[in-house]
Structures are given as structure tokens and as C-alpha cells.
Short mmCIF file of C-alpha atoms and ligand atoms in Angstrom, two decimals:
data_model
loop_
_atom_site.label_atom_id
_atom_site.label_comp_id
_atom_site.label_asym_id
_atom_site.label_seq_id
_atom_site.Cartn_x
_atom_site.Cartn_y
_atom_site.Cartn_z
CA MET C 271 10.58 8.09 -71.03
CA ARG C 272 7.92 6.29 -72.52
CA ARG C 273 4.39 8.29 -73.13
CA PHE C 274 2.43 6.55 -75.34
CA VAL C 275 -1.32 5.76 -76.55
CA HIS C 276 -1.88 1.95 -77.68
CA GLU C 277 -5.52 0.95 -78.92
CA PRO C 278 -5.62 -2.42 -80.02
CA ALA C 279 -7.49 -2.32 -83.77
CA PRO C 280 -10.72 -4.74 -83.10
CA THR C 281 -10.45 -6.37 -86.55
CA ARG C 282 -10.44 -10.17 -86.65
CA ILE C 283 -7.77 -11.75 -88.78
CA VAL C 284 -7.63 -15.13 -90.69
CA MET C 285 -4.72 -16.05 -92.53
CA GLY C 286 -3.63 -18.88 -94.38
CA PRO C 287 -3.44 -20.63 -98.02
CA GLY C 288 -7.09 -21.82 -98.80
CA SER C 289 -8.81 -19.52 -96.17
CA LEU C 290 -11.36 -18.35 -98.46
CA ALA C 291 -13.35 -21.59 -97.67
CA MET C 292 -13.38 -19.97 -94.21
CA VAL C 293 -16.05 -17.28 -95.58
CA PRO C 294 -19.10 -19.18 -94.39
CA ALA C 295 -17.88 -19.58 -90.78
CA GLU C 296 -17.05 -16.41 -90.61
CA ILE C 297 -20.35 -14.62 -92.46
CA ALA C 298 -22.05 -16.64 -89.81
CA ARG C 299 -19.81 -15.05 -86.80
CA LEU C 300 -20.88 -11.61 -88.16
CA GLY C 301 -24.30 -12.64 -88.09
CA CYS C 302 -25.19 -11.40 -91.46
CA ALA C 303 -28.23 -12.87 -93.79
CA ARG C 304 -28.23 -10.54 -96.79
CA VAL C 305 -24.64 -10.04 -97.94
CA LEU C 306 -23.56 -7.93 -101.13
CA LEU C 307 -20.42 -9.42 -102.78
CA VAL C 308 -18.27 -6.45 -103.96
CA HIS C 309 -15.16 -7.51 -105.94
CA THR C 310 -12.59 -6.33 -108.54
CA PRO C 311 -13.29 -6.89 -112.07
CA SER C 312 -10.40 -9.09 -112.42
CA GLN C 313 -11.18 -11.70 -109.35
CA GLY C 314 -14.70 -12.87 -110.84
CA ALA C 315 -13.44 -16.52 -110.80
CA ALA C 316 -12.69 -16.26 -107.18
CA ALA C 317 -16.08 -14.40 -106.67
CA ASP C 318 -17.68 -17.50 -108.45
CA ARG C 319 -16.03 -19.65 -106.08
CA LEU C 320 -16.94 -17.74 -102.98
CA ALA C 321 -20.29 -17.55 -103.91
CA GLY C 322 -20.65 -20.78 -104.47
CA LEU C 323 -19.54 -22.22 -101.16
CA PRO C 324 -22.98 -23.11 -99.17
CA ASP C 325 -24.39 -20.43 -96.83
CA THR C 326 -22.50 -17.56 -97.46
CA GLN C 327 -25.51 -15.27 -97.73
CA VAL C 328 -24.62 -13.27 -100.89
CA VAL C 329 -27.81 -12.05 -102.26
CA GLY C 330 -26.23 -9.80 -104.88
CA ARG C 331 -22.77 -8.84 -106.50
CA SER C 332 -20.82 -6.05 -108.05
CA ASP C 333 -17.57 -5.56 -109.83
CA GLN C 334 -18.52 -2.08 -110.47
CA VAL C 335 -15.31 -0.82 -108.39
CA ALA C 336 -12.46 1.90 -109.44
CA MET C 337 -9.58 3.24 -108.13
CA HIS C 338 -9.81 6.13 -105.38
CA VAL C 339 -13.75 5.43 -105.06
CA PRO C 340 -15.62 7.98 -107.50
CA VAL C 341 -18.25 9.34 -105.50
CA GLU C 342 -21.08 8.69 -108.11
CA ARG C 343 -20.03 5.31 -108.27
CA ALA C 344 -19.93 4.95 -104.43
CA LYS C 345 -23.55 6.37 -104.63
CA ALA C 346 -24.58 3.50 -106.86
CA MET C 347 -22.93 1.09 -104.87
CA VAL C 348 -25.08 2.21 -101.94
CA ALA C 349 -28.11 2.24 -103.98
CA LEU C 350 -27.80 -1.25 -104.74
CA ALA C 351 -27.05 -2.70 -101.25
CA THR C 352 -30.64 -0.24 -100.26
CA GLN C 353 -32.26 -2.32 -102.66
CA LEU C 354 -30.81 -5.85 -101.49
CA GLN C 355 -31.54 -4.88 -98.16
CA ALA C 356 -27.89 -6.07 -97.85
CA ASP C 357 -26.77 -6.49 -93.98
CA GLY C 358 -23.42 -7.27 -94.55
CA CYS C 359 -20.61 -6.78 -97.30
CA ILE C 360 -17.97 -9.04 -98.73
CA ALA C 361 -15.25 -6.96 -100.32
CA LEU C 362 -12.63 -9.31 -102.56
CA GLY C 363 -10.11 -7.80 -104.21
CA GLY C 364 -7.60 -5.07 -103.75
CA GLY C 365 -7.97 -1.72 -102.26
CA SER C 366 -10.48 -0.30 -104.35
CA ALA C 367 -12.87 -3.18 -104.17
CA ILE C 368 -11.87 -2.80 -100.36
CA GLY C 369 -12.73 1.09 -100.47
CA PHE C 370 -16.26 0.43 -102.13
CA GLY C 371 -17.04 -1.86 -99.11
CA LYS C 372 -15.89 0.73 -96.83
CA ALA C 373 -18.30 3.68 -98.74
CA LEU C 374 -21.29 0.93 -97.84
CA ALA C 375 -19.88 0.75 -94.09
CA LEU C 376 -19.93 4.32 -94.25
CA GLU C 377 -23.26 5.28 -95.57
CA LEU C 378 -25.11 2.14 -94.17
CA GLY C 379 -22.89 0.97 -91.33
CA LEU C 380 -22.85 -2.71 -92.79
CA PRO C 381 -20.03 -4.95 -91.24
CA ILE C 382 -17.54 -5.42 -94.01
CA LEU C 383 -15.48 -9.11 -94.41
CA ALA C 384 -12.48 -8.31 -96.43
CA ILE C 385 -10.65 -10.62 -98.43
CA PRO C 386 -7.67 -8.43 -100.04
CA THR C 387 -5.43 -9.68 -103.22
CA THR C 388 -3.26 -7.01 -103.34
CA TYR C 389 -0.70 -5.36 -100.97
CA ALA C 390 -2.28 -2.19 -100.30
CA GLY C 391 -3.46 -2.83 -96.49
CA SER C 392 -6.68 -0.81 -96.69
CA GLU C 393 -8.49 -4.10 -94.85
CA VAL C 394 -7.02 -3.21 -91.83
CA THR C 395 -7.18 0.61 -91.50
CA ASP C 396 -10.04 3.01 -90.57
CA ILE C 397 -9.06 5.68 -93.47
CA LEU C 398 -11.44 5.89 -96.83
CA GLY C 399 -10.49 7.64 -99.72
CA MET C 400 -12.80 9.47 -102.08
CA THR C 401 -12.53 11.08 -105.26
CA ALA C 402 -15.19 13.94 -106.50
CA GLN C 403 -14.37 17.04 -108.55
CA GLY C 404 -10.86 16.10 -109.08
CA ALA C 405 -9.57 15.90 -105.50
CA LYS C 406 -9.35 12.82 -102.88
CA VAL C 407 -11.05 13.82 -100.16
CA THR C 408 -9.87 11.46 -96.83
CA ARG C 409 -11.77 10.45 -93.68
CA ARG C 410 -10.82 8.09 -90.57
CA GLU C 411 -13.63 6.89 -88.91
CA PRO C 412 -13.87 3.60 -86.86
CA ARG C 413 -17.01 2.09 -88.58
CA LEU C 414 -15.03 2.16 -91.58
CA ARG C 415 -12.60 -0.55 -90.40
CA PRO C 416 -13.30 -4.11 -91.69
CA ARG C 417 -14.64 -6.46 -88.87
CA THR C 418 -12.95 -9.63 -90.30
CA VAL C 419 -10.24 -9.92 -92.73
CA ILE C 420 -9.51 -13.41 -94.70
CA TYR C 421 -5.56 -13.85 -96.10
CA ASP C 422 -5.76 -16.38 -98.39
CA PRO C 423 -2.00 -15.95 -100.26
CA GLU C 424 -3.68 -18.53 -102.88
CA LEU C 425 -5.76 -15.46 -104.52
CA THR C 426 -2.64 -13.73 -104.85
CA LEU C 427 -0.79 -15.73 -107.11
CA SER C 428 -2.89 -14.06 -110.32
CA LEU C 429 -1.21 -10.92 -109.24
CA PRO C 430 1.21 -10.02 -112.40
CA ALA C 431 5.00 -9.57 -111.15
CA LYS C 432 5.13 -6.04 -111.78
CA LEU C 433 1.87 -5.11 -109.69
CA SER C 434 3.04 -7.23 -106.88
CA ALA C 435 6.25 -5.29 -106.78
CA THR C 436 4.45 -1.74 -107.03
CA SER C 437 1.69 -3.04 -104.26
CA GLY C 438 4.47 -4.45 -102.40
CA LEU C 439 6.39 -0.96 -102.48
CA ASN C 440 3.10 0.63 -101.33
CA ALA C 441 2.71 -1.50 -98.11
CA LEU C 442 6.53 -0.48 -97.79
CA ALA C 443 5.67 2.91 -97.78
CA HIS C 444 3.20 2.48 -94.92
CA ALA C 445 5.74 0.79 -92.71
CA VAL C 446 8.39 3.61 -93.63
CA GLU C 447 5.82 6.41 -92.45
CA GLY C 448 4.95 4.61 -89.20
CA LEU C 449 8.52 4.73 -88.19
CA TYR C 450 8.74 8.57 -88.31
CA ALA C 451 4.88 9.26 -87.49
CA ALA C 452 3.95 11.47 -84.77
CA ASP C 453 3.12 9.42 -81.52
CA VAL C 454 3.83 6.09 -83.18
CA ASP C 455 3.11 3.48 -80.30
CA PRO C 456 5.71 0.68 -79.54
CA ILE C 457 3.62 -2.07 -80.99
CA ALA C 458 3.18 -0.25 -84.21
CA ALA C 459 6.85 0.21 -84.51
CA LEU C 460 7.29 -3.63 -83.98
CA GLU C 461 5.11 -4.19 -86.53
CA ALA C 462 6.70 -1.84 -88.80
CA ASP C 463 10.08 -3.34 -88.57
CA ALA C 464 8.66 -7.04 -89.12
CA ALA C 465 6.94 -5.54 -92.20
CA LEU C 466 10.03 -4.13 -93.72
CA GLN C 467 11.63 -7.03 -93.15
CA ALA C 468 8.93 -9.37 -94.45
CA LEU C 469 8.53 -7.51 -97.62
CA ALA C 470 11.87 -6.45 -98.22
CA THR C 471 12.71 -10.65 -98.13
CA SER C 472 9.83 -11.78 -100.14
CA LEU C 473 8.97 -9.40 -102.75
CA PRO C 474 12.24 -10.32 -104.92
CA GLN C 475 11.27 -13.69 -104.25
CA VAL C 476 7.55 -12.92 -105.31
CA VAL C 477 8.68 -11.15 -108.43
CA ALA C 478 11.21 -13.70 -109.41
CA ALA C 479 8.66 -16.81 -109.13
CA PRO C 480 5.17 -15.02 -108.59
CA GLN C 481 3.53 -18.78 -108.29
CA ASP C 482 6.13 -19.10 -104.92
CA LEU C 483 3.32 -19.95 -102.33
CA ALA C 484 5.52 -19.20 -99.55
CA ALA C 485 6.94 -16.11 -100.79
CA ARG C 486 3.15 -14.97 -101.42
CA SER C 487 2.28 -16.00 -97.83
CA GLU C 488 5.04 -14.06 -96.48
CA ALA C 489 4.35 -11.16 -98.73
CA LEU C 490 1.03 -11.33 -97.33
CA TYR C 491 1.97 -11.06 -94.12
CA GLY C 492 4.30 -8.12 -94.45
CA ALA C 493 0.82 -6.30 -95.95
CA TRP C 494 -1.05 -7.13 -93.15
CA LEU C 495 1.52 -5.75 -90.80
CA ALA C 496 2.37 -2.57 -92.63
CA GLY C 497 -1.60 -1.77 -93.16
CA SER C 498 -2.14 -2.30 -89.50
CA VAL C 499 0.78 0.59 -88.82
CA LEU C 500 -1.10 2.48 -91.42
CA GLY C 501 -4.09 2.14 -89.35
CA ALA C 502 -2.57 2.98 -86.26
CA VAL C 503 -0.59 6.01 -86.94
CA PRO C 504 -1.39 9.46 -88.61
CA MET C 505 -0.42 9.89 -92.27
CA ALA C 506 2.81 12.31 -93.19
CA LEU C 507 4.36 13.32 -96.33
CA HIS C 508 4.86 10.76 -98.26
CA HIS C 509 0.94 9.39 -98.10
CA LYS C 510 -0.60 13.26 -98.77
CA LEU C 511 1.78 13.62 -101.56
CA CYS C 512 0.38 10.22 -103.39
CA HIS C 513 -3.05 11.25 -102.26
CA VAL C 514 -2.99 14.54 -104.28
CA LEU C 515 -1.05 12.72 -107.39
CA GLY C 516 -3.63 10.18 -107.43
CA GLY C 517 -6.56 12.58 -106.47
CA SER C 518 -6.15 15.37 -108.41
CA PHE C 519 -3.76 13.80 -111.49
CA GLY C 520 -4.96 10.47 -112.03
CA LEU C 521 -1.62 8.52 -111.44
CA PRO C 522 -2.03 4.72 -110.33
CA HIS C 523 -2.17 4.38 -106.92
CA ALA C 524 0.31 1.57 -106.21
CA GLU C 525 2.84 3.04 -109.14
CA VAL C 526 2.82 6.51 -107.63
CA HIS C 527 3.97 5.10 -104.04
CA SER C 528 6.85 3.38 -105.74
CA VAL C 529 7.86 6.13 -107.20
CA ILE C 530 7.80 8.83 -104.41
CA LEU C 531 8.71 6.39 -101.53
CA PRO C 532 12.74 6.92 -101.72
CA HIS C 533 11.88 10.51 -102.34
CA ALA C 534 10.08 11.17 -99.25
CA THR C 535 12.51 8.90 -97.33
CA ALA C 536 15.23 11.34 -98.51
CA TYR C 537 13.39 14.48 -97.59
CA ASN C 538 12.56 13.31 -94.08
CA ALA C 539 16.02 11.22 -93.67
CA PRO C 540 17.48 14.57 -91.69
CA ALA C 541 14.89 14.86 -89.80
CA ALA C 542 14.45 11.31 -88.54
CA PRO C 543 17.52 9.60 -88.05
CA ALA C 544 16.37 7.04 -85.78
CA ALA C 545 13.57 5.74 -88.21
CA MET C 546 16.35 5.81 -90.94
CA ALA C 547 18.52 3.26 -88.77
CA ARG C 548 15.41 0.88 -88.50
CA ILE C 549 14.70 1.13 -92.25
CA VAL C 550 18.61 0.39 -92.81
CA ALA C 551 18.83 -2.16 -90.49
CA ALA C 552 15.55 -3.84 -92.14
CA LEU C 553 16.71 -3.60 -95.67
CA GLY C 554 20.49 -4.58 -95.00
CA ALA C 555 21.20 -1.37 -97.09
CA PRO C 556 23.90 1.07 -96.86
CA ALA C 557 21.35 4.08 -96.68
CA ALA C 558 17.48 3.96 -96.23
CA ALA C 559 16.26 6.29 -99.57
CA ALA C 560 18.87 5.02 -101.67
CA GLY C 561 18.08 1.56 -100.12
CA LEU C 562 14.53 1.84 -101.06
CA PHE C 563 15.53 3.32 -104.75
CA ASP C 564 17.81 0.38 -105.36
CA LEU C 565 14.85 -1.87 -104.19
CA ALA C 566 12.40 -0.83 -106.42
CA VAL C 567 15.04 -1.09 -109.46
CA SER C 568 15.51 -4.77 -108.92
CA LEU C 569 11.87 -5.61 -108.57
CA GLY C 570 11.16 -3.43 -111.72
CA ALA C 571 8.84 -1.12 -110.65
CA PRO C 572 8.50 2.44 -112.22
CA THR C 573 11.03 5.11 -110.61
CA ARG C 574 10.35 8.01 -112.53
CA LEU C 575 6.80 10.16 -112.35
CA ALA C 576 7.50 10.83 -116.16
CA GLU C 577 6.34 7.36 -117.15
CA LEU C 578 3.54 7.59 -115.11
CA GLY C 579 1.94 10.43 -117.24
CA MET C 580 2.58 13.21 -114.84
CA ALA C 581 3.46 16.42 -116.90
CA GLU C 582 6.41 18.57 -116.01
CA HIS C 583 4.53 21.78 -115.86
CA ASP C 584 2.15 20.17 -113.50
CA LEU C 585 4.77 19.31 -110.66
CA GLY C 586 4.45 22.73 -109.21
CA ARG C 587 0.82 22.94 -108.82
CA ALA C 588 1.15 19.44 -107.03
CA ALA C 589 3.47 20.82 -104.43
CA GLU C 590 1.01 23.87 -103.76
CA LEU C 591 -1.93 21.17 -103.32
CA ALA C 592 0.13 19.04 -100.55
CA THR C 593 1.15 21.65 -98.75
CA GLN C 594 -2.71 23.07 -98.85
CA ASN C 595 -3.47 21.56 -95.36
CA ALA C 596 -1.12 21.38 -92.62
CA TYR C 597 -0.16 17.56 -91.55
CA GLY C 598 2.62 16.35 -89.05
CA ASN C 599 5.63 15.31 -90.66
CA PRO C 600 9.41 15.37 -89.34
CA ALA C 601 10.74 17.54 -91.82
CA PRO C 602 9.20 20.99 -92.61
CA VAL C 603 6.68 20.69 -95.69
CA THR C 604 7.22 23.83 -98.09
CA PRO C 605 6.19 24.15 -101.70
CA ALA C 606 9.66 24.69 -102.50
CA GLY C 607 11.03 21.63 -100.54
CA LEU C 608 8.27 19.34 -102.66
CA ARG C 609 8.92 21.11 -105.56
CA SER C 610 12.48 19.88 -105.70
CA LEU C 611 11.08 16.42 -104.28
CA LEU C 612 8.90 16.09 -107.22
CA ASP C 613 11.54 17.22 -109.49
CA ASP C 614 14.09 14.26 -108.40
CA ALA C 615 10.94 11.99 -108.90
CA PHE C 616 10.00 13.31 -111.96
CA HIS C 617 13.40 12.41 -113.30
CA GLY C 618 14.06 9.32 -111.31
CA ARG C 619 16.93 10.47 -109.69
CA ARG C 620 18.58 8.19 -107.32
CA PRO C 621 18.39 9.93 -103.72
CA THR C 622 22.01 10.42 -102.17
CA ALA C 623 20.75 12.17 -98.60
P1 NAD U 877 -6.90 -2.09 -107.02
O1 NAD U 877 -7.44 -2.43 -106.42
O2 NAD U 877 -7.33 -0.69 -107.88
O3 NAD U 877 -6.51 -3.11 -107.92
C1 NAD U 877 -5.06 -3.06 -108.74
C2 NAD U 877 -5.30 -3.73 -110.16
O4 NAD U 877 -5.05 -4.94 -109.64
C3 NAD U 877 -6.67 -3.99 -110.82
O5 NAD U 877 -6.91 -4.06 -112.21
C4 NAD U 877 -7.42 -5.17 -110.38
O6 NAD U 877 -8.34 -5.70 -110.90
C5 NAD U 877 -5.93 -5.94 -110.05
N1 NAD U 877 -5.90 -7.30 -109.39
C6 NAD U 877 -6.07 -7.13 -107.75
N2 NAD U 877 -5.77 -8.21 -107.28
C7 NAD U 877 -5.75 -8.96 -108.34
C8 NAD U 877 -4.82 -10.38 -108.21
N3 NAD U 877 -4.87 -11.36 -107.15
N4 NAD U 877 -4.47 -10.77 -109.36
C9 NAD U 877 -4.55 -10.28 -110.71
N5 NAD U 877 -5.34 -9.19 -110.83
C10 NAD U 877 -5.59 -8.30 -109.41
O7 NAD U 877 -5.51 -1.50 -106.61
P2 NAD U 877 -4.66 -1.45 -105.09
O8 NAD U 877 -3.09 -0.88 -105.22
O9 NAD U 877 -5.07 -2.85 -104.70
O10 NAD U 877 -5.57 -0.64 -104.46
C11 NAD U 877 -5.94 0.92 -104.74
C12 NAD U 877 -6.85 1.84 -104.15
O11 NAD U 877 -7.00 1.38 -102.51
C13 NAD U 877 -6.69 2.92 -104.04
O12 NAD U 877 -8.10 3.87 -104.35
C14 NAD U 877 -6.02 3.56 -103.03
O13 NAD U 877 -6.64 5.16 -102.39
C15 NAD U 877 -6.57 2.70 -102.10
N6 NAD U 877 -6.39 2.51 -100.63
C16 NAD U 877 -6.62 2.52 -99.21
C17 NAD U 877 -6.01 2.53 -98.21
C18 NAD U 877 -6.60 3.03 -97.20
O14 NAD U 877 -5.91 2.50 -95.87
N7 NAD U 877 -7.88 3.55 -97.18
C19 NAD U 877 -4.57 1.88 -98.07
C20 NAD U 877 -4.34 1.65 -99.51
C21 NAD U 877 -4.73 1.76 -100.44
#
């Protein structure tokens, strides 16, 4: 019998090629009069275009963003917003820029208009991960959720094929974890299925032809759905492990997700057969974990922690760190189990489970 809680997210979504032009109308809707524009350094040209639109209410801008939101940098961003008397934030870029927008929402309560240019999905979650003293601390609060998201696939045309692949696999990981999450609600499960299908179809097209706007649009659509799933479910082994590897060992976010996803899936496969069946159906692959591994290989994404700069002698410590706090997961999480998972990921072994 069905038993669930479903809470629709209040974020307004505007999607379509050229929708960057909607910024003035969306800022007016939010009622902001003094906006700080936070953007990824690589999005300087898009930020110029945005700031050049009439009535965006932008009174200042900053590209001082960094992956995993280091606390000291976030404090500097809060100080800038305070000095500018900002009453709103536009976060333009990947998950890093959006993370800094969330730091402003956390400290100052500013509403965020997010304009993502990768497939990370942070724009539709209430999650903020910040790093201090070599550890990533994650919090969830309703006020962290951006109020409006503009998805303009034209802004993703510049995302290099390799980053598109890893960022897309980061999105796929949200959908995969959503399928076996505790208490996943039926809408989130449908979103996860649709995200897997959209991403599995579009990512090979994007990597083969990065200027294919239709494929880019489909990938961004999949990223929205996948991010929505992450925003609706508790995180499990895959995300916790990636946070340890990113936050404590400095490994790059999307690449870590790409490498870990098949192995976390293999780890959970025996305990989550229904989720595996849905992944198999969406990917059209004979097995879930191996299918995800093969997809990563075909996209040219990294498959070995070794190639991301992880030291083999740190694997044991990573396994210990990832088991320090209890969290829900289909398969029991043990240091020995994680050590073996990390060993497979370090060497890039194709999962056979
Ligand atoms: P990122 O934002 O750091 O961007 C990666 C690189 O891509 C950067 O060099 C950036 O300048 C460049 N880039 C971004 N968009 C581009 C484009 N369209 N064209 C060319 N270059 C572009 O990386 P990310 O993977 O998007 O985000 C990672 C961060 O987001 C991490 O800190 C992670 O913790 C966080 N994140 C948070 C959530 C959440 O729900 N809180 C979800 C996913 C990721």
C-alpha cells in the first residue's frame, strides 16, 4: 500500500533558448531593487550581456567563487552584499556560483535567481555544502532554495565536452540515488526515471556535438529533473562519499561523481533491486552499475580515482571519514565495504555485480 509525503518545491522554473532575456521580468517578479550578480569566472561574457539588459537592478558583481564554497570566501561575498545593501542575488554559472548565492541566502536571507550553466542541479535544492578546515559540511534549509531558475541552454553551448560529460554524470547520480532513497515520493521517482532517460539519450549527443542546441536543451531538462530529485530525497552513500572525497581530499566535484557512481551503484545493487531495474530500463543496459560505467567510458569521462589525484594510501582514511556519521542507505555502510568500493574506484575496475 502506498504511504508517502510529497512537498512540491516552490521554485519557479523558466526554461528555453534565449531565456536569459527574461531576467528583468523575473527580477521584477521577485521585487528586488539592488541585485548582486555572482558569476563563474568563465561566464564573464554572459554576465556582461545580463548586466547590459535594462532593469536588471544589478548594483554590483563578483566572480570570486570557488568549488565547495570555502567559508572565508563566502564571508567576503556576504561582506560585499552587505556593503552594497543588496536585496537580491543573481547566481550565474555552475554549482560553485550557485553555492555562493546560497551562502548569501543563508546569512542575509537574499532571494536567489539562479541561472545554471552546468548540469550540477544545485539550483533546485535546499542544500549548501561549505568547506572549512579540510572538511565539507552540508546543511539543508528551505531558505537556501533559489526562488527562480532560468534554464537557457544557449549558455551551456560553451561547456566543453569533457565537463559536459562529468557534469551530466553528476546529474545522473542524483537520479540514481533518488531511486533507492528512503521515503522517495512517487513524483520524485517519476522525475528520476525521466531524468535518467533524458540524460542517457542527450549526453552522448552533447559530447559528440557540443553545439547541438536541441541536445543541450534535453540535457538541461534532465539536469533540472535530476536536481529536483536531489532536492526531494535524503542523500545516501554516493553523495556522502563524494563529499568526503571533494571536501577532505580536494578532488574535483563532477569528476568524482563520474568515477564513484558505478561503484556506489554496484555496492547498493543487491539491496535495491527495484531501483536497479529502473536504471536498467532507462539506460537500456544489461546491468545498472556496468551500464553506468560503460556510459562514463563512452562519454570520455574519468573512471579512476587515481587519475583525479587521489593517493592510494588515503583510501582507508576516506572510507573511515565516510562512515563517521550515520545515514540511510540500502546496503549497510561499513569501513571495510567502502574500502573495497574505493579500491575498485581507484583502479577503475568495471563493476561486475
Ligand atoms: P563549477 O561551478 O565549479 O564549474 C566547473 C567549471 O566549469 C568552472 O571552471 C566553471 O568556470 C566552468 N563552467 C561553468 N559553466 C560553464 C559553461 N557554460 N561554459 C564553460 N565553462 C563553464 O562546477 P559544478 O560541477 O557545476 O558545481 C560544483 C559545485 O557545486 C560543488 O561545490 C558542489 O558541491 C556544488 N553542488 C551543490 C549541489 C547542491 O545541491 N547544493 C548540487 C550539485 C553541486
